[in-house]
XYZ file of C-alpha atoms in Angstrom:
769
model
C -0.060 0.016 -0.023
C 1.517 3.506 -1.005
C 1.086 6.468 1.501
C 1.978 10.492 0.481
C 2.950 10.963 3.893
C 4.043 8.969 6.794
C 3.831 10.492 10.400
C 5.441 7.390 11.966
C 7.642 7.164 14.946
C 9.988 4.501 14.890
C 9.799 2.813 18.264
C 8.177 -0.505 17.989
C 4.863 0.253 18.896
C 2.007 0.134 16.099
C 0.114 2.839 18.005
C -0.157 5.952 14.816
C -3.050 6.058 12.982
C -1.315 4.692 9.667
C -1.107 1.045 10.743
C -4.863 0.965 11.415
C -5.956 1.066 8.313
C -3.521 -1.405 6.350
C -4.592 -5.074 4.981
C -3.254 -7.312 8.061
C -1.337 -10.450 6.399
C -1.306 -13.540 8.638
C -0.843 -16.230 6.078
C 2.632 -17.724 8.182
C 3.641 -21.193 8.123
C 6.938 -23.032 9.075
C 10.073 -23.104 6.854
C 12.547 -24.552 9.484
C 11.750 -27.186 10.031
C 10.209 -27.588 6.181
C 7.034 -28.345 7.532
C 4.250 -25.527 6.398
C 2.302 -26.291 9.013
C 0.129 -23.508 10.437
C 2.164 -21.434 13.475
C 1.020 -21.956 17.191
C 1.368 -18.356 17.508
C -0.037 -15.902 15.456
C 2.094 -13.142 13.289
C 0.293 -9.557 11.815
C 2.109 -8.062 9.421
C 1.249 -4.831 7.637
C 3.225 -3.213 4.829
C 2.973 0.515 3.324
C 5.339 2.521 1.306
C 5.922 5.903 0.934
C 8.406 7.640 -1.991
C 10.742 7.935 1.127
C 11.067 4.276 1.978
C 9.014 0.970 3.101
C 7.340 0.696 6.535
C 7.023 -2.599 8.225
C 5.040 -3.251 11.131
C 4.875 -6.572 12.780
C 2.433 -7.527 16.068
C 3.819 -11.110 17.085
C 1.922 -13.339 19.893
C 4.330 -15.114 21.827
C 4.110 -16.528 25.980
C 5.888 -14.389 27.779
C 7.987 -16.847 29.514
C 9.005 -18.153 25.806
C 10.245 -14.438 24.844
C 14.198 -14.734 23.877
C 15.680 -11.639 23.936
C 19.640 -12.082 23.109
C 21.171 -8.548 22.412
C 25.024 -8.982 19.803
C 26.483 -6.758 18.034
C 25.487 -6.015 14.334
C 25.426 -8.689 11.895
C 25.808 -11.651 14.151
C 24.188 -14.835 13.813
C 22.408 -16.797 16.615
C 19.287 -18.937 16.353
C 18.325 -18.982 19.714
C 16.374 -15.476 19.949
C 13.689 -13.635 18.270
C 13.561 -12.036 15.593
C 11.820 -10.462 12.272
C 13.144 -9.921 8.975
C 12.219 -8.729 5.743
C 14.057 -9.438 2.304
C 13.840 -7.113 -0.736
C 14.132 -8.511 -4.693
C 14.772 -4.629 -5.212
C 15.680 -5.753 -9.150
C 12.215 -6.770 -9.531
C 13.651 -9.954 -11.806
C 15.570 -12.268 -8.793
C 18.885 -11.047 -9.940
C 19.877 -9.236 -6.495
C 18.702 -8.080 -3.525
C 19.087 -7.261 0.478
C 17.620 -8.428 3.649
C 16.920 -6.957 7.204
C 16.943 -8.823 10.338
C 15.873 -6.816 13.594
C 15.935 -8.771 16.781
C 13.776 -8.312 20.160
C 16.053 -5.555 21.803
C 16.825 -3.910 18.573
C 19.732 -5.595 17.503
C 20.411 -4.796 13.725
C 21.979 -7.521 10.877
C 21.583 -7.320 7.241
C 23.326 -7.583 3.893
C 22.957 -8.553 0.367
C 21.339 -11.469 -1.563
C 21.404 -13.290 -4.838
C 19.660 -15.851 -6.468
C 18.381 -18.270 -5.527
C 19.959 -18.121 -1.824
C 23.107 -17.049 -1.300
C 23.083 -14.659 1.632
C 25.491 -12.350 2.379
C 26.503 -10.552 5.640
C 28.781 -7.800 3.905
C 26.921 -4.872 3.803
C 25.657 -2.391 6.194
C 22.926 0.545 5.587
C 21.563 3.112 7.493
C 18.071 1.881 7.797
C 15.927 2.054 11.213
C 14.408 -0.311 13.429
C 12.785 -0.818 16.944
C 11.171 -3.461 19.109
C 8.637 -3.455 21.900
C 7.305 -6.013 24.157
C 3.240 -5.790 24.706
C 0.529 -7.412 26.340
C 0.199 -10.677 23.698
C 4.068 -11.013 23.095
C 6.157 -8.002 21.402
C 6.211 -5.494 18.139
C 8.600 -4.101 15.446
C 8.881 -1.323 13.401
C 11.162 -0.991 10.703
C 11.820 1.397 8.121
C 14.402 0.956 5.131
C 14.966 4.230 3.060
C 15.006 3.608 -0.611
C 18.241 4.986 -1.536
C 19.942 2.711 0.397
C 19.445 0.372 -1.948
C 20.058 -0.412 -5.489
C 17.195 -0.868 -8.032
C 16.794 -0.442 -11.676
C 15.158 2.925 -13.397
C 11.778 2.520 -14.257
C 9.102 5.388 -14.883
C 5.915 5.023 -12.606
C 4.958 2.026 -11.318
C 7.880 -0.477 -10.371
C 7.531 -4.436 -8.754
C 9.719 -6.062 -6.404
C 9.805 -9.108 -4.247
C 9.020 -9.384 -0.563
C 9.685 -12.039 1.871
C 9.392 -11.559 5.740
C 10.543 -14.386 8.415
C 9.829 -14.564 12.066
C 12.722 -16.358 13.929
C 11.312 -17.862 17.688
C 14.682 -18.914 19.279
C 12.914 -21.024 22.218
C 11.631 -23.678 19.009
C 14.737 -23.031 16.534
C 11.911 -22.203 14.239
C 11.815 -19.618 11.433
C 8.284 -18.541 9.813
C 7.503 -17.167 7.022
C 5.658 -15.335 4.628
C 5.111 -16.287 1.941
C 5.247 -19.973 2.897
C 9.019 -20.521 1.467
C 11.228 -23.231 3.157
C 14.835 -22.022 2.517
C 15.674 -25.415 1.328
C 13.755 -24.805 -1.666
C 15.065 -25.101 -5.597
C 13.620 -21.283 -6.344
C 13.544 -19.059 -3.711
C 14.092 -15.406 -4.883
C 11.737 -16.236 -7.806
C 8.845 -17.134 -5.762
C 9.029 -14.346 -3.148
C 5.964 -12.466 -2.657
C 5.425 -9.080 -5.753
C 4.841 -5.890 -4.191
C 3.804 -3.008 -6.592
C 5.276 0.644 -5.756
C 3.868 3.599 -6.738
C 5.820 6.709 -7.544
C 9.026 5.434 -5.998
C 11.927 7.051 -7.569
C 14.511 8.245 -4.239
C 16.421 11.575 -4.841
C 20.022 11.715 -4.903
C 21.884 10.987 -2.122
C 25.523 11.605 -1.106
C 26.710 10.359 2.404
C 30.197 11.678 3.913
C 31.633 9.827 7.303
C 34.400 11.922 8.180
C 36.627 10.262 11.184
C 39.273 10.795 13.289
C 41.463 8.697 15.146
C 44.937 8.337 17.712
C 46.498 5.196 18.029
C 49.201 4.413 20.508
C 51.910 1.500 19.674
C 53.044 0.571 22.949
C 55.905 -1.421 21.303
C 57.368 0.903 18.832
C 56.446 4.110 21.597
C 54.859 5.893 19.003
C 51.986 7.673 18.625
C 49.731 7.986 15.242
C 47.093 10.866 14.196
C 44.413 10.182 11.836
C 41.683 11.875 9.772
C 39.953 10.486 6.797
C 36.516 10.731 4.776
C 34.000 7.821 3.225
C 31.651 9.219 0.780
C 28.785 7.460 -0.730
C 27.279 9.012 -3.649
C 23.625 7.187 -4.903
C 22.596 10.020 -8.247
C 19.959 7.516 -8.951
C 18.609 4.247 -7.675
C 21.005 2.258 -10.088
C 24.426 3.965 -9.906
C 26.140 4.492 -6.824
C 30.362 6.073 -6.187
C 31.742 4.956 -3.435
C 35.347 6.667 -2.332
C 37.844 6.589 0.618
C 40.934 8.857 1.252
C 43.344 7.970 4.140
C 41.286 5.442 5.667
C 41.982 4.130 8.722
C 40.958 0.343 9.770
C 42.079 -0.002 13.189
C 38.772 -0.953 15.275
C 37.981 -3.313 12.792
C 37.661 -6.780 14.829
C 40.840 -9.403 14.749
C 40.749 -12.176 12.650
C 40.381 -15.771 14.216
C 43.875 -17.306 15.417
C 44.832 -20.297 13.249
C 48.138 -22.342 13.587
C 49.108 -23.197 9.593
C 52.231 -25.304 9.550
C 51.127 -26.157 5.818
C 51.998 -24.730 2.286
C 48.579 -23.790 1.837
C 47.234 -20.293 2.824
C 44.064 -19.541 5.162
C 41.588 -17.789 3.993
C 40.401 -14.858 6.246
C 37.235 -12.748 5.183
C 36.638 -9.045 4.700
C 35.428 -7.171 8.107
C 36.233 -3.732 6.590
C 33.251 -1.514 5.827
C 34.179 0.095 2.888
C 35.208 -3.376 0.922
C 32.190 -4.957 2.140
C 29.645 -2.461 1.082
C 28.346 -3.307 -2.117
C 30.621 -6.406 -2.789
C 27.401 -8.583 -4.425
C 28.309 -7.402 -8.143
C 32.082 -8.732 -7.319
C 31.122 -12.438 -6.229
C 31.435 -13.615 -9.732
C 30.557 -17.451 -8.690
C 29.256 -19.131 -5.797
C 32.526 -20.572 -5.448
C 33.912 -16.994 -4.331
C 31.782 -17.016 -1.167
C 32.691 -19.169 1.941
C 28.966 -21.465 2.500
C 27.984 -20.043 6.001
C 27.149 -23.242 7.973
C 27.052 -26.846 6.538
C 27.099 -30.212 7.917
C 29.523 -31.402 5.267
C 33.576 -30.538 4.367
C 34.028 -27.412 2.397
C 36.582 -25.759 0.864
C 38.114 -22.727 0.658
C 36.804 -19.852 -2.285
C 37.787 -19.615 -5.517
C 38.051 -15.940 -6.882
C 39.902 -13.678 -8.533
C 39.047 -10.875 -5.974
C 40.066 -11.091 -1.994
C 40.195 -7.481 -0.912
C 41.550 -8.740 2.421
C 45.178 -8.199 -0.393
C 44.338 -4.798 -0.505
C 46.097 -3.296 2.542
C 47.388 -6.049 3.740
C 50.958 -7.599 4.015
C 53.335 -5.743 2.164
C 55.944 -7.169 -0.564
C 58.602 -8.236 0.952
C 61.764 -6.130 0.515
C 65.003 -6.809 -1.331
C 67.622 -6.733 1.445
C 71.353 -5.971 0.925
C 73.618 -8.301 2.563
C 73.867 -8.107 5.851
C 70.299 -6.170 6.253
C 67.398 -8.161 8.246
C 64.091 -7.007 8.755
C 62.043 -9.063 11.434
C 58.750 -10.489 11.100
C 56.919 -7.864 13.044
C 58.103 -5.565 9.927
C 56.993 -7.336 7.131
C 53.115 -8.417 8.696
C 52.092 -4.873 9.489
C 49.345 -3.711 7.229
C 50.299 -1.346 4.330
C 48.632 2.256 4.364
C 46.127 3.107 1.807
C 46.067 6.849 0.491
C 42.656 6.237 -1.078
C 40.479 3.853 -2.871
C 36.873 3.961 -5.037
C 34.484 2.093 -6.023
C 31.275 2.301 -8.978
C 28.535 -0.103 -9.115
C 25.588 0.366 -11.131
C 23.008 -1.059 -13.694
C 21.804 -0.532 -17.190
C 18.818 -2.674 -18.327
C 20.307 -6.267 -18.870
C 23.818 -5.625 -17.560
C 25.113 -4.428 -14.200
C 28.467 -3.154 -14.247
C 31.363 -1.787 -11.137
C 34.631 -1.087 -11.244
C 37.034 -0.325 -7.935
C 40.453 1.132 -7.121
C 42.562 1.361 -4.328
C 46.211 3.137 -4.223
C 48.601 1.884 -1.491
C 50.989 4.186 0.296
C 54.659 3.207 0.035
C 56.292 1.387 2.710
C 59.189 1.706 5.317
C 60.572 -0.640 6.896
C 62.975 -0.659 10.313
C 66.033 -2.881 9.178
C 68.821 -3.670 10.926
C 72.226 -5.012 9.879
C 74.658 -7.650 11.282
C 76.570 -5.105 12.817
C 73.308 -4.030 15.066
C 73.016 -0.695 12.931
C 69.162 0.930 12.365
C 68.452 1.749 8.939
C 65.225 2.426 6.988
C 64.349 0.764 3.433
C 61.863 1.534 1.422
C 59.344 0.275 -0.856
C 56.432 1.109 -3.330
C 53.317 -0.039 -2.308
C 51.124 -1.582 -4.590
C 48.070 -0.242 -6.755
C 44.869 -2.428 -7.526
C 42.162 -2.255 -9.816
C 38.967 -4.595 -10.594
C 36.356 -3.909 -13.755
C 33.587 -6.466 -13.785
C 30.699 -6.505 -16.395
C 27.464 -8.908 -16.051
C 24.981 -9.692 -18.427
C 21.844 -11.645 -16.776
C 18.092 -12.636 -18.660
C 14.888 -14.360 -17.086
C 13.087 -13.872 -20.128
C 10.823 -17.654 -20.475
C 11.637 -18.195 -16.894
C 15.116 -19.385 -16.898
C 17.425 -16.850 -15.558
C 21.022 -16.866 -17.687
C 23.723 -14.774 -16.707
C 27.351 -14.267 -19.222
C 29.609 -11.965 -16.540
C 33.603 -10.360 -17.146
C 35.990 -9.776 -14.484
C 39.346 -8.366 -14.699
C 41.874 -7.475 -11.971
C 44.894 -5.785 -11.623
C 47.677 -5.618 -9.259
C 50.439 -2.897 -10.301
C 53.674 -2.833 -8.204
C 57.362 -1.512 -9.706
C 58.652 -4.921 -7.990
C 56.156 -7.133 -10.099
C 52.511 -6.460 -12.262
C 50.073 -9.407 -12.175
C 46.757 -9.241 -14.229
C 43.835 -11.936 -14.163
C 41.026 -12.047 -16.242
C 37.777 -14.358 -16.187
C 34.508 -15.044 -17.910
C 31.795 -16.894 -16.012
C 28.234 -18.585 -16.802
C 25.701 -18.875 -14.932
C 22.131 -20.892 -16.081
C 18.663 -21.857 -13.752
C 16.043 -23.429 -14.913
C 12.338 -22.046 -14.489
C 11.695 -24.607 -11.546
C 15.230 -24.479 -10.048
C 15.800 -28.400 -10.588
C 18.794 -27.432 -12.729
C 21.634 -24.984 -11.967
C 24.842 -24.329 -13.589
C 27.791 -22.382 -12.867
C 30.751 -21.551 -14.020
C 34.361 -19.515 -14.675
C 37.551 -19.664 -16.811
C 40.128 -17.853 -16.136
C 43.942 -16.703 -16.639
C 46.492 -15.032 -15.103
C 49.569 -12.877 -16.504
C 52.382 -12.265 -13.489
C 55.659 -10.079 -14.748
C 58.297 -12.816 -14.830
C 56.502 -15.914 -15.321
C 54.377 -17.619 -18.551
C 50.758 -16.987 -18.074
C 48.444 -19.430 -16.529
C 44.728 -20.900 -17.551
C 42.547 -22.344 -15.227
C 38.576 -23.013 -14.382
C 36.138 -24.865 -13.187
C 32.039 -25.688 -13.988
C 29.657 -26.999 -11.093
C 26.391 -28.807 -11.999
C 23.746 -29.017 -9.536
C 20.376 -30.919 -9.323
C 17.288 -31.024 -6.484
C 15.600 -33.890 -6.314
C 13.007 -32.635 -4.461
C 12.657 -30.131 -1.265
C 16.024 -30.818 1.151
C 17.697 -33.341 -1.315
C 20.008 -31.924 -3.636
C 23.135 -33.389 -5.770
C 26.323 -31.629 -7.109
C 29.372 -32.226 -9.656
C 32.211 -29.722 -9.969
C 35.001 -29.610 -12.525
C 38.140 -27.902 -12.106
C 41.516 -27.414 -13.881
C 43.944 -25.441 -13.174
C 47.697 -25.576 -14.861
C 51.645 -24.848 -13.617
C 51.059 -21.508 -13.789
C 48.109 -20.060 -13.006
C 48.072 -17.481 -9.775
C 45.280 -15.556 -8.496
C 46.668 -14.283 -5.174
C 47.793 -11.104 -5.683
C 44.414 -10.104 -5.697
C 42.435 -12.627 -5.001
C 42.640 -16.435 -3.698
C 43.414 -20.019 -5.095
C 45.070 -22.389 -2.576
C 46.839 -24.459 -5.419
C 47.976 -24.691 -8.962
C 48.665 -27.985 -11.275
C 45.956 -30.030 -10.722
C 42.418 -31.388 -12.565
C 39.795 -32.659 -9.706
C 36.188 -33.838 -9.800
C 34.050 -33.393 -6.983
C 30.364 -34.685 -5.786
C 28.172 -33.700 -3.094
C 24.760 -34.934 -2.044
C 22.718 -33.801 1.026
C 19.515 -34.502 2.090
C 17.247 -32.765 4.493
C 14.002 -34.636 6.618
C 12.188 -32.974 9.033
C 9.402 -33.396 11.165
C 10.265 -36.953 12.269
C 8.968 -38.198 14.913
C 12.116 -38.941 16.859
C 13.724 -35.511 15.729
C 12.842 -31.781 14.538
C 14.976 -32.140 11.075
C 18.070 -34.062 10.147
C 20.721 -33.199 7.559
C 22.978 -35.951 5.230
C 25.681 -34.994 3.374
C 27.914 -37.299 1.634
C 30.804 -36.091 -0.377
C 33.769 -36.377 -2.372
C 36.517 -36.101 -5.057
C 39.474 -37.071 -6.703
C 42.556 -34.932 -7.957
C 45.911 -35.623 -9.775
C 48.500 -33.315 -10.723
C 49.303 -32.553 -14.290
C 52.272 -35.233 -13.757
C 49.568 -37.503 -13.420
C 49.557 -38.339 -9.520
C 46.852 -39.105 -7.385
C 47.983 -36.057 -4.934
C 44.266 -35.750 -3.134
C 40.768 -37.055 -2.482
C 38.289 -38.364 -0.356
C 35.267 -39.565 1.066
C 33.089 -37.573 3.734
C 30.236 -38.060 5.283
C 27.969 -36.008 7.820
C 25.259 -35.900 9.856
C 23.531 -32.830 11.915
C 20.585 -34.434 14.085
C 18.505 -31.444 15.893
C 16.736 -33.786 18.634
C 13.175 -32.505 19.936
C 14.950 -30.965 23.121
C 16.609 -28.569 20.425
C 19.999 -30.178 21.423
C 21.782 -30.990 18.073
C 24.336 -34.143 17.290
C 26.939 -33.941 14.640
C 28.910 -37.029 13.547
C 31.503 -37.078 10.824
C 33.278 -39.572 9.317
C 36.167 -38.689 6.717
C 38.698 -41.137 4.871
C 41.418 -40.774 2.697
C 43.346 -42.907 0.324
C 47.153 -43.446 -0.314
C 48.256 -40.546 -1.920
C 51.114 -38.347 -3.402
C 51.879 -34.808 -1.480
C 53.270 -32.378 -4.092
C 52.836 -28.772 -2.382
C 54.545 -29.555 1.742
C 57.770 -30.303 0.694
C 57.452 -26.500 -0.458
C 59.268 -27.142 -3.796
C 61.310 -30.208 -3.144
C 59.378 -32.954 -4.354
C 56.442 -35.569 -3.939
C 56.228 -37.930 -2.004
C 53.657 -40.563 -0.934
C 51.486 -40.747 2.531
C 49.034 -43.824 3.519
C 45.777 -44.021 3.506
C 43.917 -42.318 6.739
C 40.800 -42.358 8.712
C 39.101 -39.478 10.330
C 36.431 -39.471 12.593
C 34.585 -36.652 14.970
C 31.428 -36.281 16.848
C 29.968 -32.852 18.882
C 27.202 -32.714 21.357
C 25.046 -29.500 21.594
C 22.727 -28.583 24.368
C 19.938 -26.108 23.762
C 21.815 -22.756 23.384
C 18.400 -20.569 23.850
C 18.707 -22.045 27.401
C 20.582 -19.242 30.030
C 23.633 -22.174 30.197
C 24.145 -23.918 27.360
C 27.401 -26.547 26.702
C 28.671 -28.554 24.195
C 31.239 -32.096 24.353
C 32.683 -33.534 21.402
C 36.106 -35.795 20.186
C 37.677 -37.782 17.489
C 40.672 -39.162 16.487
C 42.592 -39.047 13.168
C 45.684 -41.223 11.353
C 48.455 -39.287 10.854
C 49.953 -40.290 7.243
C 53.034 -41.744 7.915
C 51.463 -44.144 10.693
C 50.480 -42.920 14.349
C 46.871 -42.274 15.790
C 46.042 -38.526 17.066
C 42.968 -37.538 19.106
C 41.094 -34.780 20.346
C 38.859 -33.249 23.179
C 36.693 -30.349 23.193
C 34.194 -28.550 25.856
C 32.311 -25.660 25.871
C 30.492 -23.685 28.362
C 27.910 -20.695 27.375
C 26.391 -18.299 29.990
C 23.058 -15.666 28.903
C 21.956 -15.067 32.561
C 20.159 -11.884 31.221
C 20.186 -10.229 27.349
C 22.666 -7.894 28.540
C 25.395 -10.040 29.409
C 26.910 -13.016 27.060
C 30.144 -15.188 28.192
C 31.636 -17.817 26.414
C 34.684 -20.385 26.688
C 35.874 -23.134 24.746
C 38.602 -25.432 25.020
C 40.154 -28.065 22.741
C 43.014 -30.813 23.576
C 44.988 -32.008 20.791
C 47.106 -34.753 21.220
C 49.199 -35.986 18.110
C 51.645 -38.855 17.396
C 53.019 -39.067 13.998
C 52.940 -35.279 12.606
C 54.780 -35.127 9.870
C 56.242 -31.427 9.224
C 58.590 -29.847 6.459
C 62.312 -28.866 8.461
C 63.740 -27.315 5.195
C 65.305 -28.031 1.480
C 64.126 -32.096 1.481
C 64.411 -32.671 5.199
C 61.008 -33.764 7.596
C 60.455 -35.086 10.527
C 57.320 -36.671 12.540
C 56.608 -35.528 16.258
C 54.531 -36.378 18.967
C 52.455 -33.148 19.947
C 50.484 -31.435 22.594
C 48.211 -28.609 21.362
C 45.742 -26.456 23.195
C 43.403 -23.978 22.299
C 41.339 -21.964 24.029
C 38.645 -19.122 23.468
C 36.996 -16.935 25.632
C 34.251 -13.879 24.803
C 32.943 -11.655 27.041
C 29.823 -9.288 26.077
C 28.011 -6.657 27.497
C 25.845 -4.387 26.333
C 25.225 -0.985 28.685
C 21.939 -0.449 26.081
C 21.486 -1.716 22.730
C 23.336 1.022 21.056
C 26.880 0.404 23.512
C 28.534 -2.686 24.002
C 31.749 -3.564 25.939
C 33.596 -6.639 24.425
C 36.479 -8.771 25.295
C 37.906 -11.546 23.475
C 40.913 -13.625 23.796
C 42.231 -16.636 21.576
C 44.907 -18.759 22.158
C 46.917 -21.720 20.421
C 49.792 -23.485 22.305
C 51.741 -26.464 20.594
C 54.494 -28.295 22.067
C 56.282 -31.040 19.600
C 58.840 -33.365 20.221
C 61.071 -34.946 17.186
C 60.318 -38.939 16.715
C 62.390 -39.506 13.235
C 63.527 -38.110 10.672
C 63.189 -38.244 7.003
C 64.153 -37.550 3.124
C 61.712 -36.706 0.351
C 63.216 -38.912 -2.603
C 64.904 -37.669 -5.740
C 61.518 -39.828 -7.660
C 57.814 -39.612 -6.283
C 58.066 -42.367 -3.543
C 57.698 -42.860 0.356
C 59.801 -40.922 2.815
C 63.255 -42.278 3.333
C 64.323 -43.031 6.687
C 67.602 -41.714 8.073
C 69.969 -40.986 11.055
C 69.641 -37.516 11.315
C 73.125 -35.332 10.724
C 74.743 -33.896 13.797
C 75.330 -30.601 12.411
C 71.422 -29.782 12.203
C 70.770 -30.178 16.344
C 67.220 -30.955 17.770
C 63.725 -30.026 15.550
C 61.534 -30.084 18.742
C 59.653 -26.793 18.857
C 56.803 -24.806 20.255
C 54.634 -21.988 18.882
C 52.134 -20.012 20.856
C 49.571 -17.781 19.130
C 47.561 -14.796 20.513
C 44.989 -12.197 20.345
C 43.320 -10.134 22.782
C 40.962 -7.651 21.919
C 39.018 -5.108 24.427
C 36.511 -3.048 22.150
C 33.952 -1.007 23.479
C 31.592 0.720 20.742
C 29.079 3.406 21.108
C 26.517 3.737 17.920
C 26.197 7.529 18.264
C 23.562 7.086 14.844
C 23.273 4.515 11.760
C 26.774 3.814 10.764
C 28.212 6.557 13.071
C 30.321 4.715 15.485
C 32.749 5.666 18.318
C 35.397 2.792 18.998
C 38.196 1.957 21.567
C 39.891 -0.644 20.958
C 43.086 -2.169 22.239
C 44.637 -5.300 20.750
C 47.500 -7.190 21.681
C 49.020 -10.190 19.654
C 51.938 -12.585 19.383
C 53.274 -15.545 16.920
C 55.707 -17.270 18.557
C 58.007 -20.502 17.377
C 60.550 -21.481 19.635
C 62.836 -24.162 20.080
C 60.914 -26.403 23.103
C 62.535 -25.687 26.244
C 59.986 -27.961 28.782
C 57.973 -25.082 29.223
C 54.161 -25.976 30.145
C 51.424 -24.115 28.628
C 50.858 -21.718 30.958
C 54.359 -20.411 30.093
C 53.637 -20.439 26.249
C 50.832 -18.369 27.201
C 52.622 -16.280 29.243
C 55.758 -15.666 26.607
C 53.258 -14.342 24.192
C 51.915 -11.738 26.720
C 55.431 -10.667 27.557
C 56.278 -10.787 24.254
C 53.872 -9.833 20.961
C 54.300 -8.597 18.002
C 51.619 -5.928 18.045
C 50.346 -4.272 21.095
C 47.919 -1.408 19.952
C 45.529 1.267 21.482
C 43.241 3.236 19.191
C 40.513 5.608 19.588
C 37.944 6.753 16.599
C 35.041 8.065 16.115
C 33.319 7.838 12.795
C 30.020 10.026 12.177
C 27.437 9.989 9.449
C 26.339 12.982 7.471
C 23.463 12.404 5.697
C 22.014 14.329 2.526
């Protein structure tokens, strides 16, 4: 329904006159689990729009003793609380859209969506929402301005798709209108049409100036910075975003991961500028990390990984006798500025992005312990994207082009890709693929690609197969992410979800596998992986996994010194988790795995969560690993196996003074103690590692590792997307010879000798048009 003016104070109470005369939608259905039955509590939905935005009012019945209110930071996903959300297909043709979720207590989450159910949290918009408790349950009001979302150009009337979903925490359930289960083959295509009158948002410009001060407690330096972010949307189908002298010192720290292999760990983007408007640059489903599947997942395949921008600098060329410390090499590079453009013209969507890094100064030392400074140029980055989409006749077709450039005087890297997409009208058949090439200074041009085929037998039952081929030279990692090259792989995955069982609420079964050979014909990876997640009627969860790896060759972890054979392996693990909507929740798990050259490893894990009220949330998790026969590279053609103990501890505490003021403390720590067992060498031709007596001049390989990340953070949301941050971060990454220390000594060492110790105060404020 359209209205010329709306006198609505968004406070969660539907007491304004405009709500009384609107049509009421009540025909919600249970969509998780996907029974499509009528919910036990009523939901009354009202919608209307003006030329400025969409207004959503929802009145929800629910017994007071079952209401679950949990305050969290923005975009934190938890199932065990009550919330209301709306999804909008703003393209009107199931091409792209947005989702908005408002939890009881006024915690908000939002993001973007692509066909049919590819959801991302990598977008934040300045919309408004509020909730209130009522005599019969609770209510919510939401106002979404039209000028914060992308829409095609239209004169007069336009149509968009809508879907409203209510989350009921104490039942671990979702109720939707229209009744669209999340495991349906079509989703965006089947949203409820909503006709809009006279919606042609005016030009919008938003300016976000910021000022920050940071204190490096190791170097004793204090840095003052000021900059600005600008968002300009002259029409519904075009947006230009720019940032000058950005500062990312208040960003949440990454997870602590000990990785002693030759393959890189992927970390998601968390910086607002780069997550804003990124959906056009997501070329295929493989470019996103799947959210919460029960089955074994792979890292992304993507030409764009914006974590490269302003990340670690290229290592400088150093004269003989000059050393640069590890701390200098991991410091993020400052950005001078960045700009991003996205838009749509008919069936074409497009995007472009550029970023310029500042020059880098490294503090170095000489053999004579003299101090000096080395300078190296930063890297300039560029991205261009064009996507054609068509859904005439019911089926959806797409063809895209994506090019990237990472330009540095020491190394220029270009990539180009073509991606294609097809979805049948009934959603049963889906095809996605991409072919790409890389062109890097001093290297031969590389080629690679993949294609995935997905078939939906019925709601909740899917089969996927995929083929990928990467030649020896393809390399996307100057701006993208590709874990390895030199291989071809065939993969398959089958998933089945059954709901409303007599003995459980639902059960998700996943079996998948793959086989991989390198271009020399060696079988270098493969396995069969079965997983099952069971949600009991008590709302407890039981997860079991069984993995099998056949005999294979490892051609990566010798770091270029040859391929070697590892034996077949078996892994098994389980986890039981209690109902997380309770004030006290817990989980317990464990498992075992066989090592590549023999030996059994075991692990045990436990966690406990405490939520005595909606403002306080504390969680502690511990995992202990006991490894026998851990195989690690020791330089050149040398390997050794180790007996190792590993302890991982994670603690977090969140306290909300109000829904807009959050105090958060988090500590992640991983410690490893490893004792050498056997010494081996890589054979001259692919085969078994060769046991040998270790030369006396090598010394013991026993080692310890201690990694720690501590962050204490206060955030005050002054207005939508306007925040005051006070952040203290301390992190360490130590690898030392083993000296008989206990885990408590390793943790103390991490605190006493950090790589980073930083205090940041930052104010960012939105000046709207």
